[in-house]
GROMACS .gro file of C-alpha atoms in nm:
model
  207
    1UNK     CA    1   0.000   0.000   0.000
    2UNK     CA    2   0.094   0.355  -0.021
    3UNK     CA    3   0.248   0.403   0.321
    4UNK     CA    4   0.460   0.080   0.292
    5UNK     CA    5   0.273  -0.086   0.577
    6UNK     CA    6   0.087  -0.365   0.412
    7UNK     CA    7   0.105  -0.655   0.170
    8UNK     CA    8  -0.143  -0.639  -0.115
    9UNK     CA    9   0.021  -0.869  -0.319
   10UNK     CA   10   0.239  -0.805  -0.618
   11UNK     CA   11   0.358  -1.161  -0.750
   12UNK     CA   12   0.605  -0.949  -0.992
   13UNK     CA   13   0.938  -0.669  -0.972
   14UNK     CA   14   0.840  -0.401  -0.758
   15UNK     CA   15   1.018  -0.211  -1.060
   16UNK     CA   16   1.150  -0.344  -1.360
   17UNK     CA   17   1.377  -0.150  -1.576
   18UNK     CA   18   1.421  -0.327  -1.903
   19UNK     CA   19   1.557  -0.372  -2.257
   20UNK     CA   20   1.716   0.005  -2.371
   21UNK     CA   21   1.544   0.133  -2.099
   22UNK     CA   22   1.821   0.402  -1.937
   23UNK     CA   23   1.912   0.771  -1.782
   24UNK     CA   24   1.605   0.663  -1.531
   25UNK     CA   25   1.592   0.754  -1.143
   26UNK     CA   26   1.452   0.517  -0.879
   27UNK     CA   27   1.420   0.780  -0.556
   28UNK     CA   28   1.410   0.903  -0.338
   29UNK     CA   29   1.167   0.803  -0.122
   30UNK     CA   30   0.970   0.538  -0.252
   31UNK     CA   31   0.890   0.276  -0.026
   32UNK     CA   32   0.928  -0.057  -0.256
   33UNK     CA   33   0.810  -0.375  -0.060
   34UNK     CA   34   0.586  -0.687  -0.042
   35UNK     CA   35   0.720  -0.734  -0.362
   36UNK     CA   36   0.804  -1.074  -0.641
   37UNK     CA   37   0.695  -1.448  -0.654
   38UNK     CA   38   1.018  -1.740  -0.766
   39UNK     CA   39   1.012  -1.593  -1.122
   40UNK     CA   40   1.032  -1.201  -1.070
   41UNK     CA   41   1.169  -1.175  -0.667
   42UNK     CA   42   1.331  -0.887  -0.703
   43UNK     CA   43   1.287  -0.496  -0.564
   44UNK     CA   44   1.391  -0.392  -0.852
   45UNK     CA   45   1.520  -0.546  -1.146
   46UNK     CA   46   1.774  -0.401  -1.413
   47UNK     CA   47   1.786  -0.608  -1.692
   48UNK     CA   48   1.948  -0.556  -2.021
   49UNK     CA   49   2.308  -0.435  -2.182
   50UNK     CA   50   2.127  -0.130  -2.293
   51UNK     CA   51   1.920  -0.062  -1.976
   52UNK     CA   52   2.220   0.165  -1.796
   53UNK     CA   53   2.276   0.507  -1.659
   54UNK     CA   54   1.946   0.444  -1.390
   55UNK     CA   55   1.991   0.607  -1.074
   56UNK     CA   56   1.858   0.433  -0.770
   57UNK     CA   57   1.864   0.687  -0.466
   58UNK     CA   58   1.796   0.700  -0.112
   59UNK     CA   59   1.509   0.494  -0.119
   60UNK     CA   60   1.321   0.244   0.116
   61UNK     CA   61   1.338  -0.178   0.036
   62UNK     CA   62   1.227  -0.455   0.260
   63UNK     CA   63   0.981  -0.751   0.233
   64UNK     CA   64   1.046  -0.857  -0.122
   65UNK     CA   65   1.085  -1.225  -0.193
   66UNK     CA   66   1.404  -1.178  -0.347
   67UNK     CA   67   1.683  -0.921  -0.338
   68UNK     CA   68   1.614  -0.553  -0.317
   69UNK     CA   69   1.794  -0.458  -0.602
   70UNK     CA   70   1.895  -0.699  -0.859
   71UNK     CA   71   2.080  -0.659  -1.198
   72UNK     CA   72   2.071  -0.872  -1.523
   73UNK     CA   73   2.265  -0.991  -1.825
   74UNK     CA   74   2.436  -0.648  -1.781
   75UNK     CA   75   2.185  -0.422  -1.649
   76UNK     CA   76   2.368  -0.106  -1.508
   77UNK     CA   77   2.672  -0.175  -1.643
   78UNK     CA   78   2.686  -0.482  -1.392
   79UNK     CA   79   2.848  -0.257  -1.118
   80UNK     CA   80   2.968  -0.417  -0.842
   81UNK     CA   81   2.809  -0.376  -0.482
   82UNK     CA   82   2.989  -0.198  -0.250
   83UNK     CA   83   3.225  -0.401   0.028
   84UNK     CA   84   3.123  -0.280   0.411
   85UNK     CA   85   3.473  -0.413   0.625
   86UNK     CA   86   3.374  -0.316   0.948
   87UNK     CA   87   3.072  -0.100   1.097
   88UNK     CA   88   3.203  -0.012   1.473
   89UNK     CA   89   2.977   0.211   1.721
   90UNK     CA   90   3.196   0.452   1.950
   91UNK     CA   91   3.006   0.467   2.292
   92UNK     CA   92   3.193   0.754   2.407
   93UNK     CA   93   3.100   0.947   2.094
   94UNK     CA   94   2.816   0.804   1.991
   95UNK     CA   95   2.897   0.763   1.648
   96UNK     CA   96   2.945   0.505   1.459
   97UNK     CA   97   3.222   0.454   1.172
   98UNK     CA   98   3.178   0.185   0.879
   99UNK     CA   99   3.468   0.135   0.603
  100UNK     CA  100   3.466  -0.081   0.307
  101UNK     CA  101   3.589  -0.037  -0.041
  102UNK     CA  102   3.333   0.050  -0.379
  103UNK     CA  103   3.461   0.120  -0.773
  104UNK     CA  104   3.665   0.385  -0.741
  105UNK     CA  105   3.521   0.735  -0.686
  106UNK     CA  106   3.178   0.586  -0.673
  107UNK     CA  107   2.874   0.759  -0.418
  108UNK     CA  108   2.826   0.504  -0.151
  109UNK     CA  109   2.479   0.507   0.011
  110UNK     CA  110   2.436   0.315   0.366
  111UNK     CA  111   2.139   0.178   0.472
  112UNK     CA  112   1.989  -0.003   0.790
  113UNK     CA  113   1.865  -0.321   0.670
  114UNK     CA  114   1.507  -0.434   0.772
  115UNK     CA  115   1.487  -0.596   1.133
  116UNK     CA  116   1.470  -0.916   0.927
  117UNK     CA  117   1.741  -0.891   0.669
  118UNK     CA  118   1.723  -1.061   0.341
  119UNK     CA  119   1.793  -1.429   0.360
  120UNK     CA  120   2.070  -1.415   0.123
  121UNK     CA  121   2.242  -1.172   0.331
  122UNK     CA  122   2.211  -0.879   0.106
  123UNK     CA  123   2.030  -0.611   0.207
  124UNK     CA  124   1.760  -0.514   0.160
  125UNK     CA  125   1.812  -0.165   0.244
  126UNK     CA  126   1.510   0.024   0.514
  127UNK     CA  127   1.658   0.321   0.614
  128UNK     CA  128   1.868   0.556   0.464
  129UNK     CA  129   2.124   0.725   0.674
  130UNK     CA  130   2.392   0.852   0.484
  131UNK     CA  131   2.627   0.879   0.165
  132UNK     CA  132   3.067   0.917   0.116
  133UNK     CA  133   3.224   0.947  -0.202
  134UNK     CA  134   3.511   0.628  -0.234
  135UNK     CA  135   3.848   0.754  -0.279
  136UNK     CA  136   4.063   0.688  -0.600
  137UNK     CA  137   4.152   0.367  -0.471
  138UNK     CA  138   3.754   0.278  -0.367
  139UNK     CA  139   3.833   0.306  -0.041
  140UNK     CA  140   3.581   0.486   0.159
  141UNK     CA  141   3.515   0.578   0.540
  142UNK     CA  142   3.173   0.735   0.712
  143UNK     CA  143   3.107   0.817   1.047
  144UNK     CA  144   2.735   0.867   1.101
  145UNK     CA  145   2.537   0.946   1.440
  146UNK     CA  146   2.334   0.735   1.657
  147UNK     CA  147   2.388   0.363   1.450
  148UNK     CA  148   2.390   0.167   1.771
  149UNK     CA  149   2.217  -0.153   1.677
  150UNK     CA  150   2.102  -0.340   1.365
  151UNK     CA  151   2.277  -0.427   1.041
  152UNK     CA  152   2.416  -0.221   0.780
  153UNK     CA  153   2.428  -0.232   0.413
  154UNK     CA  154   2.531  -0.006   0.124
  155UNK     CA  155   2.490   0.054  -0.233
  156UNK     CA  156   2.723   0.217  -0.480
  157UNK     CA  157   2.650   0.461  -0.777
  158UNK     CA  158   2.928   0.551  -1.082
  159UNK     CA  159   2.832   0.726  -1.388
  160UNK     CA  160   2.418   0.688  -1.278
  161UNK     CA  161   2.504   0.344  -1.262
  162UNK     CA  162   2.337   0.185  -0.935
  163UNK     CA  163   2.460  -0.160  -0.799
  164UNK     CA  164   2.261  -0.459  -0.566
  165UNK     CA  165   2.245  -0.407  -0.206
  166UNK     CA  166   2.636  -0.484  -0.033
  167UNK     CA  167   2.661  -0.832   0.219
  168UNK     CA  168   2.512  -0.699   0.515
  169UNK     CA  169   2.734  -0.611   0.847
  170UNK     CA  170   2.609  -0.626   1.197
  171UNK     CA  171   2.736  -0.270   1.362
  172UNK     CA  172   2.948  -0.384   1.655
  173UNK     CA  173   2.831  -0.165   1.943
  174UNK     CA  174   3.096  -0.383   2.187
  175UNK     CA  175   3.380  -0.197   2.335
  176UNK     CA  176   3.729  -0.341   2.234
  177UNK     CA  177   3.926  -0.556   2.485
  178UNK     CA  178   4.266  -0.639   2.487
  179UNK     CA  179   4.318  -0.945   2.351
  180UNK     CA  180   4.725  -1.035   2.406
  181UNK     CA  181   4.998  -0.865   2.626
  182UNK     CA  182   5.342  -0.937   2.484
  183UNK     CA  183   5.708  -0.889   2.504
  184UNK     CA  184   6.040  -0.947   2.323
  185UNK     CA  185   6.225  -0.922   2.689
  186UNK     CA  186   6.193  -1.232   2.855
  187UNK     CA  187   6.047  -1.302   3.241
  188UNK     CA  188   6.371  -1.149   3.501
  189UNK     CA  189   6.433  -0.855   3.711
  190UNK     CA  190   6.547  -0.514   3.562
  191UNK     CA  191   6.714  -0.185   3.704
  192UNK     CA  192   6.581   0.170   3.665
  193UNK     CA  193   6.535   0.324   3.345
  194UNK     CA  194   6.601  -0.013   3.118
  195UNK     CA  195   6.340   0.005   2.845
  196UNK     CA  196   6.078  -0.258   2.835
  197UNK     CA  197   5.892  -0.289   2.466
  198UNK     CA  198   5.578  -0.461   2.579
  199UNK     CA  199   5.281  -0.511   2.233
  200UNK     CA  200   4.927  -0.496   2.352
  201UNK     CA  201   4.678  -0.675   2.106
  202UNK     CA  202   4.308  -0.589   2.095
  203UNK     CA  203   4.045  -0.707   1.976
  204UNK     CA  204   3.935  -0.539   1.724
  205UNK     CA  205   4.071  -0.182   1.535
  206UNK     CA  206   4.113   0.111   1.777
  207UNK     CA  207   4.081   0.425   1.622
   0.00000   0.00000   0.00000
């Protein structure tokens, strides 16, 4: 229905972009859900060689029986989803920093994913919370406020090229512990002012 609350049954692609279909935009702020049956699952569906250039932005996916966003025999160029390494909440600052890589110099939007995230661990993307350009090597970094629970995802866009929905990454609101206290000086007494290098492992990345 219009407000994205219930399921009135489509059996097909919540929206199918096909054949020399291009230069569309998807967004933002559609709600696409309750979406696809085995033989059209999908969010939305690019499909064709000559269906590039469409824009999806900043919009709202969940409940579809397949992926949120799904691309075929070529559809958008086949860009690659975005890679989310790590999503790590700071409870000191309350913000929470997530770094991956994307194609290089892509727009990387992050999303919550639904409470119930896609069973094939992709998405689908809820809520929209944010966008970072990837560097020249696709590396990217955001810190965004307030992401203390759920699971992240993230799409990428190059040249109004839109990929599928990243592998989705539980944010990791635990603080790091140290993991391993070690030394190259071995167990034995020592005077005043002899140097001691000692390596302290965590657990995870400290920024």
């Amino acid at each position: 229905d219009y407000g994205g609350t219930a399921d009135i049954g489509n059996d097909g692609d919540g929206v199918a972009v096909t054949s020399s279909a291009w230069g569309n935009t998807v967004g933002t702020g559609n709600i696409i859900a309750y979406n696809g049956a085995f033989s059209a699952p999908n969010g939305i569906r690019v499909d064709g060689a000559e269906a590039i250039y469409n824009k999806i932005r900043q919009n709202s996916l969940f409940s579809n029986y397949g992926k949120g966003i799904e691309l075929y025999s070529g559809g958008n160029a086949a860009l690659n989803y975005p890679v989310i390494s790590f999503a790590d909440y700071n409870l000191t600052t309350a913000n929470t920093t997530l770094a991956g890589t994307a194609e290089p110099l892509s727009s990387v939007e992050i999303f919550l994913t639904e409470s119930t995230p896609d069973t094939t661990g992709f998405g689908e993307g809820k809520t929209y919370v944010g966008n970072v350009s990837a560097d020249a090597a696709g590396n990217w970094t955001a810190v965004l406020p307030g992401l203390n629970s759920g699971r992240a995802t993230a799409t990428a866009t190059l040249n109004n090229n839109t990929s599928p929905f990243a592998q989705n990454v539980v944010i990791d609101t635990a603080a790091p512990s140290v993991a391993n206290i070690t030394s190259s000086k071995t167990n034995g007494a020592y005077t005043t002012g002899e140097v001691i290098p000692i390596t302290v492992a965590m657990s995870e990345i400290v920024n």
